[in-house]
Amino acid sequence: MKPGAGSQRHEPTGGDDQRMSARSYLLIGGILLALAGLFAWLLWPRDGGPPQTERFVTEIEMLQPPPPPEPEMEDPIMEEEEDILEPSEEPPSETPNEEPVDQPQDSPSEPSDANQLAGLDRPADAGSDNFRLAAGGGGGLFGRGSGGGGGGGDWGGYVESHIRRALQRDPRTRAARGSLRVEVTITADGRFSRATLRSSTGNPDLDKAVQDVLQNMPRLSVGRPQDRPPQTFAIIDMKRS
């Protein structure tokens, strides 16, 4: 018997190779499909629907304004009846005119030699005027015709009262008595640019104190009238309170 006579060797042909390749591709494709299905099953939501995004709605509550306050009941204003004053039938009583009481006048003192030389105590023709300025016979320092004095009405009395009050406020001169003759120069705005004592009290210390007060006279509250001269001679009666 010849070797190989009882069996025949089967050698693969080209058709077999093609069938094996097709099976391999089908197997691989099936595996891939199975894997894809598995992944799809794992990723698919369990509730059976697509995921939904939850939306939050913000509700704004409108605040209602408070009710307006109730108007307060005002108390009725009771109008007071004005009392009508009836005119009195009785006529007003007349006040009796009081008669002026004559006050004793001090006897004039003897003029000093210094005053006579200065012409301070010369006889006056009609006494002093409303300024309390001496109205001498014209030759004295305080005479009617001397340096800007004379005449004056209320202005002279105002200047005199202003000087007297200044002397009475100073403790050194408030006790002075008698008549003081002064010469002052007043500016248009009421300032004393110059003030000099023209008579003597008989006490050198008191004369010096009076002169100090005159040198520091406060300003007048009103200015000098335009029709009045700056220089004024006045007699200050320190007996008056």
PDB file of C-alpha atoms in Angstrom, residues 176-180 199-208:
ATOM      1  CA  ALA A 176     -18.091 168.183  92.960  1.00  0.00           C
ATOM      2  CA  ARG A 177     -20.489 171.065  93.610  1.00  0.00           C
ATOM      3  CA  GLY A 178     -20.949 174.403  91.989  1.00  0.00           C
ATOM      4  CA  SER A 179     -20.804 175.606  88.418  1.00  0.00           C
ATOM      5  CA  LEU A 180     -17.998 174.461  86.162  1.00  0.00           C
ATOM      6  CA  SER A 199     -12.796 177.622  85.919  1.00  0.00           C
ATOM      7  CA  SER A 200     -11.432 176.279  89.202  1.00  0.00           C
ATOM      8  CA  THR A 201     -13.173 174.351  91.946  1.00  0.00           C
ATOM      9  CA  GLY A 202     -10.663 175.588  94.523  1.00  0.00           C
ATOM     10  CA  ASN A 203      -9.212 172.082  94.876  1.00  0.00           C
ATOM     11  CA  PRO A 204      -6.212 171.341  92.626  1.00  0.00           C
ATOM     12  CA  ASP A 205      -6.762 167.567  92.819  1.00  0.00           C
ATOM     13  CA  LEU A 206     -10.425 167.936  91.897  1.00  0.00           C
ATOM     14  CA  ASP A 207      -9.538 170.300  89.050  1.00  0.00           C
ATOM     15  CA  LYS A 208      -7.134 167.687  87.685  1.00  0.00           C
TER      16      LYS A 208
END
